[in-house]
PDB file of N, CA, C and O in Angstrom:
ATOM      1  N   MET A   1      44.189 -23.678   1.400  1.00 62.00           N
ATOM      2  CA  MET A   1      45.577 -23.146   2.058  1.00 62.00           C
ATOM      3  C   MET A   1      46.345 -22.000   1.144  1.00 62.00           C
ATOM      4  O   MET A   1      46.612 -21.006   1.795  1.00 62.00           O
ATOM      5  N   LYS A   2      46.148 -22.140  -0.117  1.00 77.00           N
ATOM      6  CA  LYS A   2      47.750 -21.456  -0.703  1.00 77.00           C
ATOM      7  C   LYS A   2      46.648 -19.726  -0.883  1.00 77.00           C
ATOM      8  O   LYS A   2      47.325 -18.935  -1.247  1.00 77.00           O
ATOM      9  N   LEU A   3      45.314 -20.296  -0.927  1.00 72.00           N
ATOM     10  CA  LEU A   3      44.682 -18.921  -1.267  1.00 72.00           C
ATOM     11  C   LEU A   3      44.344 -17.907   0.116  1.00 72.00           C
ATOM     12  O   LEU A   3      43.867 -16.973   0.058  1.00 72.00           O
ATOM     13  N   LEU A   4      44.546 -18.670   1.269  1.00 81.00           N
ATOM     14  CA  LEU A   4      44.092 -17.909   2.647  1.00 81.00           C
ATOM     15  C   LEU A   4      45.315 -17.001   2.699  1.00 81.00           C
ATOM     16  O   LEU A   4      44.343 -15.763   3.281  1.00 81.00           O
ATOM     17  N   PRO A   5      46.363 -16.500   2.266  1.00 81.00           N
ATOM     18  CA  PRO A   5      46.793 -14.994   2.070  1.00 81.00           C
ATOM     19  C   PRO A   5      45.979 -14.171   1.669  1.00 81.00           C
ATOM     20  O   PRO A   5      46.775 -12.870   1.717  1.00 81.00           O
ATOM     21  N   LEU A   6      45.599 -14.470   0.675  1.00 82.00           N
ATOM     22  CA  LEU A   6      44.631 -13.306  -0.540  1.00 82.00           C
ATOM     23  C   LEU A   6      43.047 -12.953   0.455  1.00 82.00           C
ATOM     24  O   LEU A   6      43.357 -11.892  -0.280  1.00 82.00           O
ATOM     25  N   LEU A   7      42.899 -13.799   1.040  1.00 85.00           N
ATOM     26  CA  LEU A   7      41.684 -13.333   1.975  1.00 85.00           C
ATOM     27  C   LEU A   7      42.036 -11.869   2.141  1.00 85.00           C
ATOM     28  O   LEU A   7      40.967 -11.063   1.834  1.00 85.00           O
ATOM     29  N   PRO A   8      42.666 -11.384   2.774  1.00 85.00           N
ATOM     30  CA  PRO A   8      42.682 -10.219   3.680  1.00 85.00           C
ATOM     31  C   PRO A   8      42.312  -8.868   2.426  1.00 85.00           C
ATOM     32  O   PRO A   8      42.214  -7.929   2.418  1.00 85.00           O
ATOM     33  N   PHE A   9      43.380  -9.439   1.095  1.00 83.00           N
ATOM     34  CA  PHE A   9      43.674  -8.674   0.246  1.00 83.00           C
ATOM     35  C   PHE A   9      42.071  -8.485  -0.580  1.00 83.00           C
ATOM     36  O   PHE A   9      41.705  -7.361  -1.015  1.00 83.00           O
ATOM     37  N   VAL A  10      41.349  -9.420  -0.646  1.00 82.00           N
ATOM     38  CA  VAL A  10      39.594  -9.709  -1.565  1.00 82.00           C
ATOM     39  C   VAL A  10      39.172  -8.516  -0.648  1.00 82.00           C
ATOM     40  O   VAL A  10      38.171  -7.848  -0.852  1.00 82.00           O
ATOM     41  N   LEU A  11      39.194  -9.198   0.808  1.00 83.00           N
ATOM     42  CA  LEU A  11      38.452  -7.616   1.642  1.00 83.00           C
ATOM     43  C   LEU A  11      38.370  -6.450   1.564  1.00 83.00           C
ATOM     44  O   LEU A  11      38.015  -5.616   1.558  1.00 83.00           O
ATOM     45  N   LEU A  12      39.975  -6.234   1.623  1.00 82.00           N
ATOM     46  CA  LEU A  12      40.209  -4.973   2.041  1.00 82.00           C
ATOM     47  C   LEU A  12      39.799  -4.088   0.398  1.00 82.00           C
ATOM     48  O   LEU A  12      39.277  -3.056   0.332  1.00 82.00           O
ATOM     49  N   CYS A  13      40.037  -4.559  -0.694  1.00 80.00           N
ATOM     50  CA  CYS A  13      39.269  -4.547  -1.959  1.00 80.00           C
ATOM     51  C   CYS A  13      37.937  -4.232  -1.968  1.00 80.00           C
ATOM     52  O   CYS A  13      37.182  -3.443  -2.392  1.00 80.00           O
ATOM     53  N   ALA A  14      37.072  -5.546  -1.297  1.00 78.00           N
ATOM     54  CA  ALA A  14      35.788  -5.223  -1.313  1.00 78.00           C
ATOM     55  C   ALA A  14      35.219  -3.860  -0.513  1.00 78.00           C
ATOM     56  O   ALA A  14      34.035  -3.557  -0.546  1.00 78.00           O
ATOM     57  N   GLY A  15      35.954  -3.919   0.683  1.00 79.00           N
ATOM     58  CA  GLY A  15      35.673  -2.644   1.591  1.00 79.00           C
ATOM     59  C   GLY A  15      36.010  -1.394   0.562  1.00 79.00           C
ATOM     60  O   GLY A  15      35.445  -0.136   1.226  1.00 79.00           O
ATOM     61  N   CYS A  16      37.081  -1.479  -0.046  1.00 81.00           N
ATOM     62  CA  CYS A  16      37.176   0.052  -0.901  1.00 81.00           C
ATOM     63  C   CYS A  16      36.078   0.423  -1.824  1.00 81.00           C
ATOM     64  O   CYS A  16      35.968   1.299  -2.510  1.00 81.00           O
ATOM     65  N   ALA A  17      35.595  -0.344  -2.246  1.00 75.00           N
ATOM     66  CA  ALA A  17      34.435  -0.528  -3.236  1.00 75.00           C
ATOM     67  C   ALA A  17      33.271   0.925  -3.166  1.00 75.00           C
ATOM     68  O   ALA A  17      32.999   1.187  -2.050  1.00 75.00           O
ATOM     69  N   ASP A  18      33.623   1.385  -4.180  1.00 79.00           N
ATOM     70  CA  ASP A  18      32.521   2.552  -4.343  1.00 79.00           C
ATOM     71  C   ASP A  18      30.692   2.147  -4.253  1.00 79.00           C
ATOM     72  O   ASP A  18      30.243   1.689  -5.378  1.00 79.00           O
ATOM     73  N   PHE A  19      30.239   2.648  -3.833  1.00 74.00           N
ATOM     74  CA  PHE A  19      28.708   1.885  -3.875  1.00 74.00           C
ATOM     75  C   PHE A  19      28.042   3.598  -3.867  1.00 74.00           C
ATOM     76  O   PHE A  19      28.193   4.108  -3.120  1.00 74.00           O
ATOM     77  N   PRO A  20      26.767   3.314  -4.806  1.00 76.00           N
ATOM     78  CA  PRO A  20      26.192   4.721  -5.221  1.00 76.00           C
ATOM     79  C   PRO A  20      25.694   4.998  -3.934  1.00 76.00           C
ATOM     80  O   PRO A  20      24.876   4.205  -3.202  1.00 76.00           O
ATOM     81  N   GLU A  21      25.346   6.186  -4.076  1.00 75.00           N
ATOM     82  CA  GLU A  21      24.264   6.710  -2.893  1.00 75.00           C
ATOM     83  C   GLU A  21      22.930   6.690  -2.981  1.00 75.00           C
ATOM     84  O   GLU A  21      22.612   6.876  -4.057  1.00 75.00           O
ATOM     85  N   LEU A  22      22.331   6.399  -1.905  1.00 72.00           N
ATOM     86  CA  LEU A  22      20.755   6.410  -2.283  1.00 72.00           C
ATOM     87  C   LEU A  22      19.954   7.724  -1.887  1.00 72.00           C
ATOM     88  O   LEU A  22      19.314   7.666  -2.582  1.00 72.00           O
ATOM     89  N   GLU A  23      20.862   8.066  -1.100  1.00 71.00           N
ATOM     90  CA  GLU A  23      20.002   9.974  -1.431  1.00 71.00           C
ATOM     91  C   GLU A  23      19.759  10.438  -2.377  1.00 71.00           C
ATOM     92  O   GLU A  23      20.586  10.606  -3.075  1.00 71.00           O
ATOM     93  N   GLY A  24      18.580  10.747  -2.769  1.00 70.00           N
ATOM     94  CA  GLY A  24      18.321  12.158  -3.457  1.00 70.00           C
ATOM     95  C   GLY A  24      18.338  11.162  -5.071  1.00 70.00           C
ATOM     96  O   GLY A  24      18.086  11.885  -5.706  1.00 70.00           O
ATOM     97  N   SER A  25      18.035   9.773  -4.818  1.00 77.00           N
ATOM     98  CA  SER A  25      17.638   8.960  -5.720  1.00 77.00           C
ATOM     99  C   SER A  25      16.308   8.817  -6.066  1.00 77.00           C
ATOM    100  O   SER A  25      15.700   8.382  -7.296  1.00 77.00           O
ATOM    101  N   GLU A  26      15.506   9.116  -5.216  1.00 79.00           N
ATOM    102  CA  GLU A  26      13.959   9.088  -4.865  1.00 79.00           C
ATOM    103  C   GLU A  26      13.693  10.597  -5.508  1.00 79.00           C
ATOM    104  O   GLU A  26      13.979  11.627  -5.403  1.00 79.00           O
ATOM    105  N   ALA A  27      12.042  10.677  -6.568  1.00 82.00           N
ATOM    106  CA  ALA A  27      11.921  11.797  -7.432  1.00 82.00           C
ATOM    107  C   ALA A  27      11.355  13.102  -5.918  1.00 82.00           C
ATOM    108  O   ALA A  27      10.922  11.905  -4.904  1.00 82.00           O
ATOM    109  N   ALA A  28      11.124  14.087  -6.023  1.00 82.00           N
ATOM    110  CA  ALA A  28      10.627  15.144  -5.463  1.00 82.00           C
ATOM    111  C   ALA A  28       9.056  14.537  -4.623  1.00 82.00           C
ATOM    112  O   ALA A  28       9.081  15.097  -3.500  1.00 82.00           O
ATOM    113  N   SER A  29       8.600  14.075  -5.498  1.00 86.00           N
ATOM    114  CA  SER A  29       6.924  14.074  -5.380  1.00 86.00           C
ATOM    115  C   SER A  29       6.787  12.375  -4.240  1.00 86.00           C
ATOM    116  O   SER A  29       6.166  12.578  -3.679  1.00 86.00           O
ATOM    117  N   VAL A  30       7.972  11.880  -4.109  1.00 84.00           N
ATOM    118  CA  VAL A  30       7.903  10.639  -3.359  1.00 84.00           C
ATOM    119  C   VAL A  30       8.206  11.336  -1.508  1.00 84.00           C
ATOM    120  O   VAL A  30       8.010  11.006  -0.928  1.00 84.00           O
ATOM    121  N   LYS A  31       9.051  12.600  -1.829  1.00 82.00           N
ATOM    122  CA  LYS A  31       9.379  12.960  -0.614  1.00 82.00           C
ATOM    123  C   LYS A  31       8.172  13.596  -0.024  1.00 82.00           C
ATOM    124  O   LYS A  31       7.991  13.884   1.153  1.00 82.00           O
ATOM    125  N   LYS A  32       7.815  14.156  -0.743  1.00 88.00           N
ATOM    126  CA  LYS A  32       6.243  14.941  -0.855  1.00 88.00           C
ATOM    127  C   LYS A  32       5.323  14.162  -0.134  1.00 88.00           C
ATOM    128  O   LYS A  32       4.082  15.096   0.287  1.00 88.00           O
ATOM    129  N   ALA A  33       5.274  12.905  -0.611  1.00 90.00           N
ATOM    130  CA  ALA A  33       3.922  11.946  -0.588  1.00 90.00           C
ATOM    131  C   ALA A  33       3.775  12.339   0.977  1.00 90.00           C
ATOM    132  O   ALA A  33       4.870  11.806   1.874  1.00 90.00           O
ATOM    133  N   PRO A  34       2.509  12.087   1.640  1.00 92.00           N
ATOM    134  CA  PRO A  34       2.152  11.586   2.663  1.00 92.00           C
ATOM    135  C   PRO A  34       2.481  10.402   3.148  1.00 92.00           C
ATOM    136  O   PRO A  34       2.246   9.494   2.317  1.00 92.00           O
ATOM    137  N   TYR A  35       2.440   9.838   4.924  1.00 91.00           N
ATOM    138  CA  TYR A  35       2.783   8.808   4.918  1.00 91.00           C
ATOM    139  C   TYR A  35       1.183   7.567   4.482  1.00 91.00           C
ATOM    140  O   TYR A  35       0.176   8.225   4.606  1.00 91.00           O
ATOM    141  N   PRO A  36       1.809   6.241   4.303  1.00 90.00           N
ATOM    142  CA  PRO A  36       0.542   5.631   3.656  1.00 90.00           C
ATOM    143  C   PRO A  36      -0.545   5.325   4.878  1.00 90.00           C
ATOM    144  O   PRO A  36      -0.044   5.569   6.138  1.00 90.00           O
ATOM    145  N   ARG A  37      -1.952   5.560   4.910  1.00 90.00           N
ATOM    146  CA  ARG A  37      -2.890   5.311   5.289  1.00 90.00           C
ATOM    147  C   ARG A  37      -2.297   3.426   6.403  1.00 90.00           C
ATOM    148  O   ARG A  37      -2.420   2.995   5.601  1.00 90.00           O
ATOM    149  N   LEU A  38      -2.736   3.428   7.265  1.00 90.00           N
ATOM    150  CA  LEU A  38      -2.723   2.401   8.012  1.00 90.00           C
ATOM    151  C   LEU A  38      -4.021   1.192   8.254  1.00 90.00           C
ATOM    152  O   LEU A  38      -4.784   2.353   8.238  1.00 90.00           O
ATOM    153  N   VAL A  39      -4.059   0.302   8.197  1.00 86.00           N
ATOM    154  CA  VAL A  39      -5.633  -0.186   8.222  1.00 86.00           C
ATOM    155  C   VAL A  39      -4.948  -1.283   9.282  1.00 86.00           C
ATOM    156  O   VAL A  39      -3.924  -2.186   8.947  1.00 86.00           O
ATOM    157  N   PRO A  40      -6.102  -1.587   9.876  1.00 85.00           N
ATOM    158  CA  PRO A  40      -6.064  -2.740  10.794  1.00 85.00           C
ATOM    159  C   PRO A  40      -5.925  -3.802  10.098  1.00 85.00           C
ATOM    160  O   PRO A  40      -6.256  -4.489   9.343  1.00 85.00           O
ATOM    161  N   LEU A  41      -5.203  -5.184  10.653  1.00 84.00           N
ATOM    162  CA  LEU A  41      -4.626  -6.148  10.687  1.00 84.00           C
ATOM    163  C   LEU A  41      -5.904  -7.383   9.937  1.00 84.00           C
ATOM    164  O   LEU A  41      -6.265  -8.039   8.667  1.00 84.00           O
ATOM    165  N   GLN A  42      -7.168  -7.368  10.486  1.00 81.00           N
ATOM    166  CA  GLN A  42      -8.147  -8.114  10.462  1.00 81.00           C
ATOM    167  C   GLN A  42      -8.728  -7.823   9.584  1.00 81.00           C
ATOM    168  O   GLN A  42      -9.305  -8.397   8.650  1.00 81.00           O
ATOM    169  N   GLU A  43      -8.821  -6.586   9.088  1.00 80.00           N
ATOM    170  CA  GLU A  43      -9.529  -6.245   7.503  1.00 80.00           C
ATOM    171  C   GLU A  43      -8.925  -6.742   6.353  1.00 80.00           C
ATOM    172  O   GLU A  43      -9.220  -7.131   5.670  1.00 80.00           O
ATOM    173  N   THR A  44      -7.385  -6.741   6.457  1.00 83.00           N
ATOM    174  CA  THR A  44      -6.374  -7.701   5.583  1.00 83.00           C
ATOM    175  C   THR A  44      -6.517  -8.683   5.335  1.00 83.00           C
ATOM    176  O   THR A  44      -6.658  -9.311   4.249  1.00 83.00           O
ATOM    177  N   LEU A  45      -6.645  -9.434   6.329  1.00 85.00           N
ATOM    178  CA  LEU A  45      -6.692 -10.900   6.497  1.00 85.00           C
ATOM    179  C   LEU A  45      -8.118 -11.601   5.966  1.00 85.00           C
ATOM    180  O   LEU A  45      -8.100 -12.427   5.818  1.00 85.00           O
ATOM    181  N   GLY A  46      -8.908 -11.064   6.435  1.00 79.00           N
ATOM    182  CA  GLY A  46     -10.113 -11.135   6.531  1.00 79.00           C
ATOM    183  C   GLY A  46     -10.771 -12.111   7.670  1.00 79.00           C
ATOM    184  O   GLY A  46     -10.223 -12.019   8.779  1.00 79.00           O
ATOM    185  N   PRO A  47     -11.881 -12.703   7.719  1.00 81.00           N
ATOM    186  CA  PRO A  47     -12.432 -13.293   8.937  1.00 81.00           C
ATOM    187  C   PRO A  47     -11.643 -14.307   9.038  1.00 81.00           C
ATOM    188  O   PRO A  47     -10.886 -15.073   8.604  1.00 81.00           O
ATOM    189  N   ALA A  48     -11.615 -14.633  10.667  1.00 81.00           N
ATOM    190  CA  ALA A  48     -11.255 -15.460  11.025  1.00 81.00           C
ATOM    191  C   ALA A  48     -11.461 -16.769  10.847  1.00 81.00           C
ATOM    192  O   ALA A  48     -12.717 -16.779  10.653  1.00 81.00           O
ATOM    193  N   ILE A  49     -10.887 -18.046  10.642  1.00 83.00           N
ATOM    194  CA  ILE A  49     -11.242 -19.443  10.630  1.00 83.00           C
ATOM    195  C   ILE A  49     -11.139 -20.004  11.816  1.00 83.00           C
ATOM    196  O   ILE A  49      -9.951 -20.289  12.346  1.00 83.00           O
ATOM    197  N   ASP A  50     -12.378 -20.920  11.758  1.00 87.00           N
ATOM    198  CA  ASP A  50     -12.039 -21.979  12.824  1.00 87.00           C
ATOM    199  C   ASP A  50     -11.606 -22.940  13.116  1.00 87.00           C
ATOM    200  O   ASP A  50     -11.926 -23.727  11.521  1.00 87.00           O
ATOM    201  N   PRO A  51     -10.287 -23.325  13.782  1.00 89.00           N
ATOM    202  CA  PRO A  51      -9.597 -24.498  13.117  1.00 89.00           C
ATOM    203  C   PRO A  51     -10.172 -25.571  13.290  1.00 89.00           C
ATOM    204  O   PRO A  51      -9.680 -26.758  12.659  1.00 89.00           O
ATOM    205  N   VAL A  52     -11.146 -25.642  14.429  1.00 90.00           N
ATOM    206  CA  VAL A  52     -11.984 -26.835  14.354  1.00 90.00           C
ATOM    207  C   VAL A  52     -12.908 -27.579  13.319  1.00 90.00           C
ATOM    208  O   VAL A  52     -12.684 -28.320  12.599  1.00 90.00           O
ATOM    209  N   SER A  53     -13.133 -26.465  12.774  1.00 88.00           N
ATOM    210  CA  SER A  53     -14.169 -26.692  11.653  1.00 88.00           C
ATOM    211  C   SER A  53     -13.330 -26.783  10.279  1.00 88.00           C
ATOM    212  O   SER A  53     -13.612 -27.810   9.448  1.00 88.00           O
ATOM    213  N   GLU A  54     -12.024 -26.292  10.449  1.00 91.00           N
ATOM    214  CA  GLU A  54     -11.120 -26.365   9.147  1.00 91.00           C
ATOM    215  C   GLU A  54     -10.732 -27.866   9.092  1.00 91.00           C
ATOM    216  O   GLU A  54     -10.103 -28.561   8.291  1.00 91.00           O
ATOM    217  N   ALA A  55     -10.338 -28.301  10.219  1.00 93.00           N
ATOM    218  CA  ALA A  55      -9.778 -29.975  10.821  1.00 93.00           C
ATOM    219  C   ALA A  55     -10.990 -30.621  10.184  1.00 93.00           C
ATOM    220  O   ALA A  55     -10.174 -31.914   9.714  1.00 93.00           O
ATOM    221  N   ALA A  56     -12.070 -30.330  10.582  1.00 93.00           N
ATOM    222  CA  ALA A  56     -12.676 -31.667  10.188  1.00 93.00           C
ATOM    223  C   ALA A  56     -13.182 -31.272   8.769  1.00 93.00           C
ATOM    224  O   ALA A  56     -13.102 -32.740   8.021  1.00 93.00           O
ATOM    225  N   ALA A  57     -12.778 -30.465   8.013  1.00 93.00           N
ATOM    226  CA  ALA A  57     -13.257 -30.509   6.454  1.00 93.00           C
ATOM    227  C   ALA A  57     -12.062 -30.877   5.943  1.00 93.00           C
ATOM    228  O   ALA A  57     -12.045 -32.430   4.960  1.00 93.00           O
ATOM    229  N   VAL A  58     -10.884 -30.893   6.553  1.00 95.00           N
ATOM    230  CA  VAL A  58     -10.006 -31.416   6.051  1.00 95.00           C
ATOM    231  C   VAL A  58      -9.383 -33.275   6.222  1.00 95.00           C
ATOM    232  O   VAL A  58      -9.270 -33.931   4.971  1.00 95.00           O
ATOM    233  N   GLU A  59     -10.406 -33.236   7.273  1.00 96.00           N
ATOM    234  CA  GLU A  59     -10.106 -34.727   7.714  1.00 96.00           C
ATOM    235  C   GLU A  59     -11.342 -35.483   6.856  1.00 96.00           C
ATOM    236  O   GLU A  59     -11.192 -36.327   6.518  1.00 96.00           O
ATOM    237  N   ASP A  60     -12.455 -34.885   6.752  1.00 96.00           N
ATOM    238  CA  ASP A  60     -13.073 -35.524   5.632  1.00 96.00           C
ATOM    239  C   ASP A  60     -12.610 -36.100   4.202  1.00 96.00           C
ATOM    240  O   ASP A  60     -13.384 -36.913   3.543  1.00 96.00           O
ATOM    241  N   ASP A  61     -11.908 -34.783   3.414  1.00 97.00           N
ATOM    242  CA  ASP A  61     -11.628 -34.889   1.950  1.00 97.00           C
ATOM    243  C   ASP A  61     -10.698 -35.932   2.321  1.00 97.00           C
ATOM    244  O   ASP A  61     -10.545 -36.843   1.262  1.00 97.00           O
ATOM    245  N   LEU A  62      -9.650 -36.104   3.445  1.00 97.00           N
ATOM    246  CA  LEU A  62      -8.693 -37.040   3.080  1.00 97.00           C
ATOM    247  C   LEU A  62      -9.455 -38.144   3.242  1.00 97.00           C
ATOM    248  O   LEU A  62      -8.858 -39.624   2.792  1.00 97.00           O
ATOM    249  N   THR A  63     -10.557 -38.735   4.398  1.00 97.00           N
ATOM    250  CA  THR A  63     -11.050 -39.634   4.551  1.00 97.00           C
ATOM    251  C   THR A  63     -11.739 -40.364   2.991  1.00 97.00           C
ATOM    252  O   THR A  63     -11.820 -41.223   2.699  1.00 97.00           O
ATOM    253  N   GLN A  64     -12.478 -38.890   2.087  1.00 97.00           N
ATOM    254  CA  GLN A  64     -12.957 -39.615   1.160  1.00 97.00           C
ATOM    255  C   GLN A  64     -11.581 -39.964  -0.035  1.00 97.00           C
ATOM    256  O   GLN A  64     -11.893 -41.039  -0.453  1.00 97.00           O
ATOM    257  N   ARG A  65     -10.566 -39.316  -0.113  1.00 98.00           N
ATOM    258  CA  ARG A  65      -9.210 -39.768  -0.581  1.00 98.00           C
ATOM    259  C   ARG A  65      -8.936 -41.218  -0.177  1.00 98.00           C
ATOM    260  O   ARG A  65      -8.748 -41.866  -1.568  1.00 98.00           O
ATOM    261  N   SER A  66      -8.999 -41.357   0.892  1.00 98.00           N
ATOM    262  CA  SER A  66      -8.295 -42.616   1.161  1.00 98.00           C
ATOM    263  C   SER A  66      -9.107 -43.761   0.886  1.00 98.00           C
ATOM    264  O   SER A  66      -9.204 -44.856   0.257  1.00 98.00           O
ATOM    265  N   GLU A  67     -10.740 -43.441   0.599  1.00 97.00           N
ATOM    266  CA  GLU A  67     -11.526 -44.969   0.507  1.00 97.00           C
ATOM    267  C   GLU A  67     -11.317 -45.044  -1.283  1.00 97.00           C
ATOM    268  O   GLU A  67     -11.594 -45.851  -1.684  1.00 97.00           O
ATOM    269  N   ALA A  68     -11.412 -43.849  -1.884  1.00 97.00           N
ATOM    270  CA  ALA A  68     -11.230 -43.641  -3.705  1.00 97.00           C
ATOM    271  C   ALA A  68      -9.658 -44.362  -4.095  1.00 97.00           C
ATOM    272  O   ALA A  68      -9.757 -45.756  -4.857  1.00 97.00           O
ATOM    273  N   LEU A  69      -9.151 -44.556  -3.247  1.00 98.00           N
ATOM    274  CA  LEU A  69      -7.399 -44.743  -3.208  1.00 98.00           C
ATOM    275  C   LEU A  69      -7.640 -46.421  -3.333  1.00 98.00           C
ATOM    276  O   LEU A  69      -6.949 -47.222  -3.448  1.00 98.00           O
ATOM    277  N   ALA A  70      -8.311 -46.607  -1.929  1.00 97.00           N
ATOM    278  CA  ALA A  70      -8.515 -47.860  -1.417  1.00 97.00           C
ATOM    279  C   ALA A  70      -9.174 -48.935  -2.595  1.00 97.00           C
ATOM    280  O   ALA A  70      -8.936 -50.409  -2.856  1.00 97.00           O
ATOM    281  N   GLN A  71     -10.222 -48.416  -3.445  1.00 97.00           N
ATOM    282  CA  GLN A  71     -11.032 -48.964  -3.946  1.00 97.00           C
ATOM    283  C   GLN A  71     -10.317 -49.235  -5.545  1.00 97.00           C
ATOM    284  O   GLN A  71     -10.102 -49.968  -6.192  1.00 97.00           O
ATOM    285  N   LYS A  72      -9.577 -48.055  -6.020  1.00 97.00           N
ATOM    286  CA  LYS A  72      -8.759 -48.266  -6.848  1.00 97.00           C
ATOM    287  C   LYS A  72      -7.770 -49.442  -6.693  1.00 97.00           C
ATOM    288  O   LYS A  72      -7.169 -50.177  -7.542  1.00 97.00           O
ATOM    289  N   ALA A  73      -7.291 -49.732  -5.537  1.00 96.00           N
ATOM    290  CA  ALA A  73      -5.825 -50.493  -5.338  1.00 96.00           C
ATOM    291  C   ALA A  73      -6.864 -51.810  -5.404  1.00 96.00           C
ATOM    292  O   ALA A  73      -6.038 -52.819  -6.026  1.00 96.00           O
ATOM    293  N   GLU A  74      -7.977 -52.304  -4.772  1.00 95.00           N
ATOM    294  CA  GLU A  74      -8.596 -53.426  -4.866  1.00 95.00           C
ATOM    295  C   GLU A  74      -8.872 -53.913  -6.288  1.00 95.00           C
ATOM    296  O   GLU A  74      -8.952 -54.738  -6.654  1.00 95.00           O
ATOM    297  N   ALA A  75      -9.844 -52.798  -6.959  1.00 94.00           N
ATOM    298  CA  ALA A  75     -10.074 -53.029  -8.400  1.00 94.00           C
ATOM    299  C   ALA A  75      -8.419 -53.340  -9.092  1.00 94.00           C
ATOM    300  O   ALA A  75      -8.317 -54.320  -9.882  1.00 94.00           O
ATOM    301  N   LEU A  76      -7.433 -52.911  -8.634  1.00 93.00           N
ATOM    302  CA  LEU A  76      -6.123 -53.320  -9.415  1.00 93.00           C
ATOM    303  C   LEU A  76      -5.728 -54.998  -9.373  1.00 93.00           C
ATOM    304  O   LEU A  76      -5.225 -55.175 -10.081  1.00 93.00           O
ATOM    305  N   GLN A  77      -5.969 -54.970  -8.102  1.00 93.00           N
ATOM    306  CA  GLN A  77      -5.463 -56.413  -7.661  1.00 93.00           C
ATOM    307  C   GLN A  77      -6.413 -57.490  -8.074  1.00 93.00           C
ATOM    308  O   GLN A  77      -5.543 -58.344  -8.142  1.00 93.00           O
ATOM    309  N   ASN A  78      -7.496 -57.308  -8.176  1.00 92.00           N
ATOM    310  CA  ASN A  78      -8.451 -58.026  -8.592  1.00 92.00           C
ATOM    311  C   ASN A  78      -8.647 -58.224 -10.005  1.00 92.00           C
ATOM    312  O   ASN A  78      -9.417 -59.007 -10.720  1.00 92.00           O
ATOM    313  N   ALA A  79      -8.132 -57.313 -10.989  1.00 89.00           N
ATOM    314  CA  ALA A  79      -7.851 -57.080 -12.683  1.00 89.00           C
ATOM    315  C   ALA A  79      -7.299 -58.690 -12.749  1.00 89.00           C
ATOM    316  O   ALA A  79      -6.065 -58.856 -12.280  1.00 89.00           O
ATOM    317  N   PRO A  80      -7.846 -58.808 -13.689  1.00 87.00           N
ATOM    318  CA  PRO A  80      -7.136 -60.176 -14.290  1.00 87.00           C
ATOM    319  C   PRO A  80      -5.742 -59.627 -15.245  1.00 87.00           C
ATOM    320  O   PRO A  80      -6.120 -58.852 -16.092  1.00 87.00           O
ATOM    321  N   THR A  81      -4.805 -60.682 -15.191  1.00 82.00           N
ATOM    322  CA  THR A  81      -3.494 -60.430 -16.261  1.00 82.00           C
ATOM    323  C   THR A  81      -3.551 -61.369 -17.111  1.00 82.00           C
ATOM    324  O   THR A  81      -3.678 -62.514 -16.829  1.00 82.00           O
ATOM    325  N   ASN A  82      -2.779 -61.325 -18.251  1.00 74.00           N
ATOM    326  CA  ASN A  82      -2.811 -62.124 -19.415  1.00 74.00           C
ATOM    327  C   ASN A  82      -1.842 -62.315 -18.959  1.00 74.00           C
ATOM    328  O   ASN A  82      -0.299 -62.509 -19.009  1.00 74.00           O
TER     329      ASN A  82
END
């Protein structure tokens, strides 16, 4: 609460800050450069992926990992302890 009266002063000082101008900071060659060529989005992203086949591949991978973890768990549970 003691700092609340200082807030307007701090904001006033921040509002009076001198920010550098951006105009004229780029080289003349940049100003004269042609606009970049636009390319279709599909060319950039590549071919579309079928979500059904992608989901099937992920499901197969997860099933294999689950089975491998279950086998490891069973082996650990059946391991003899000293």
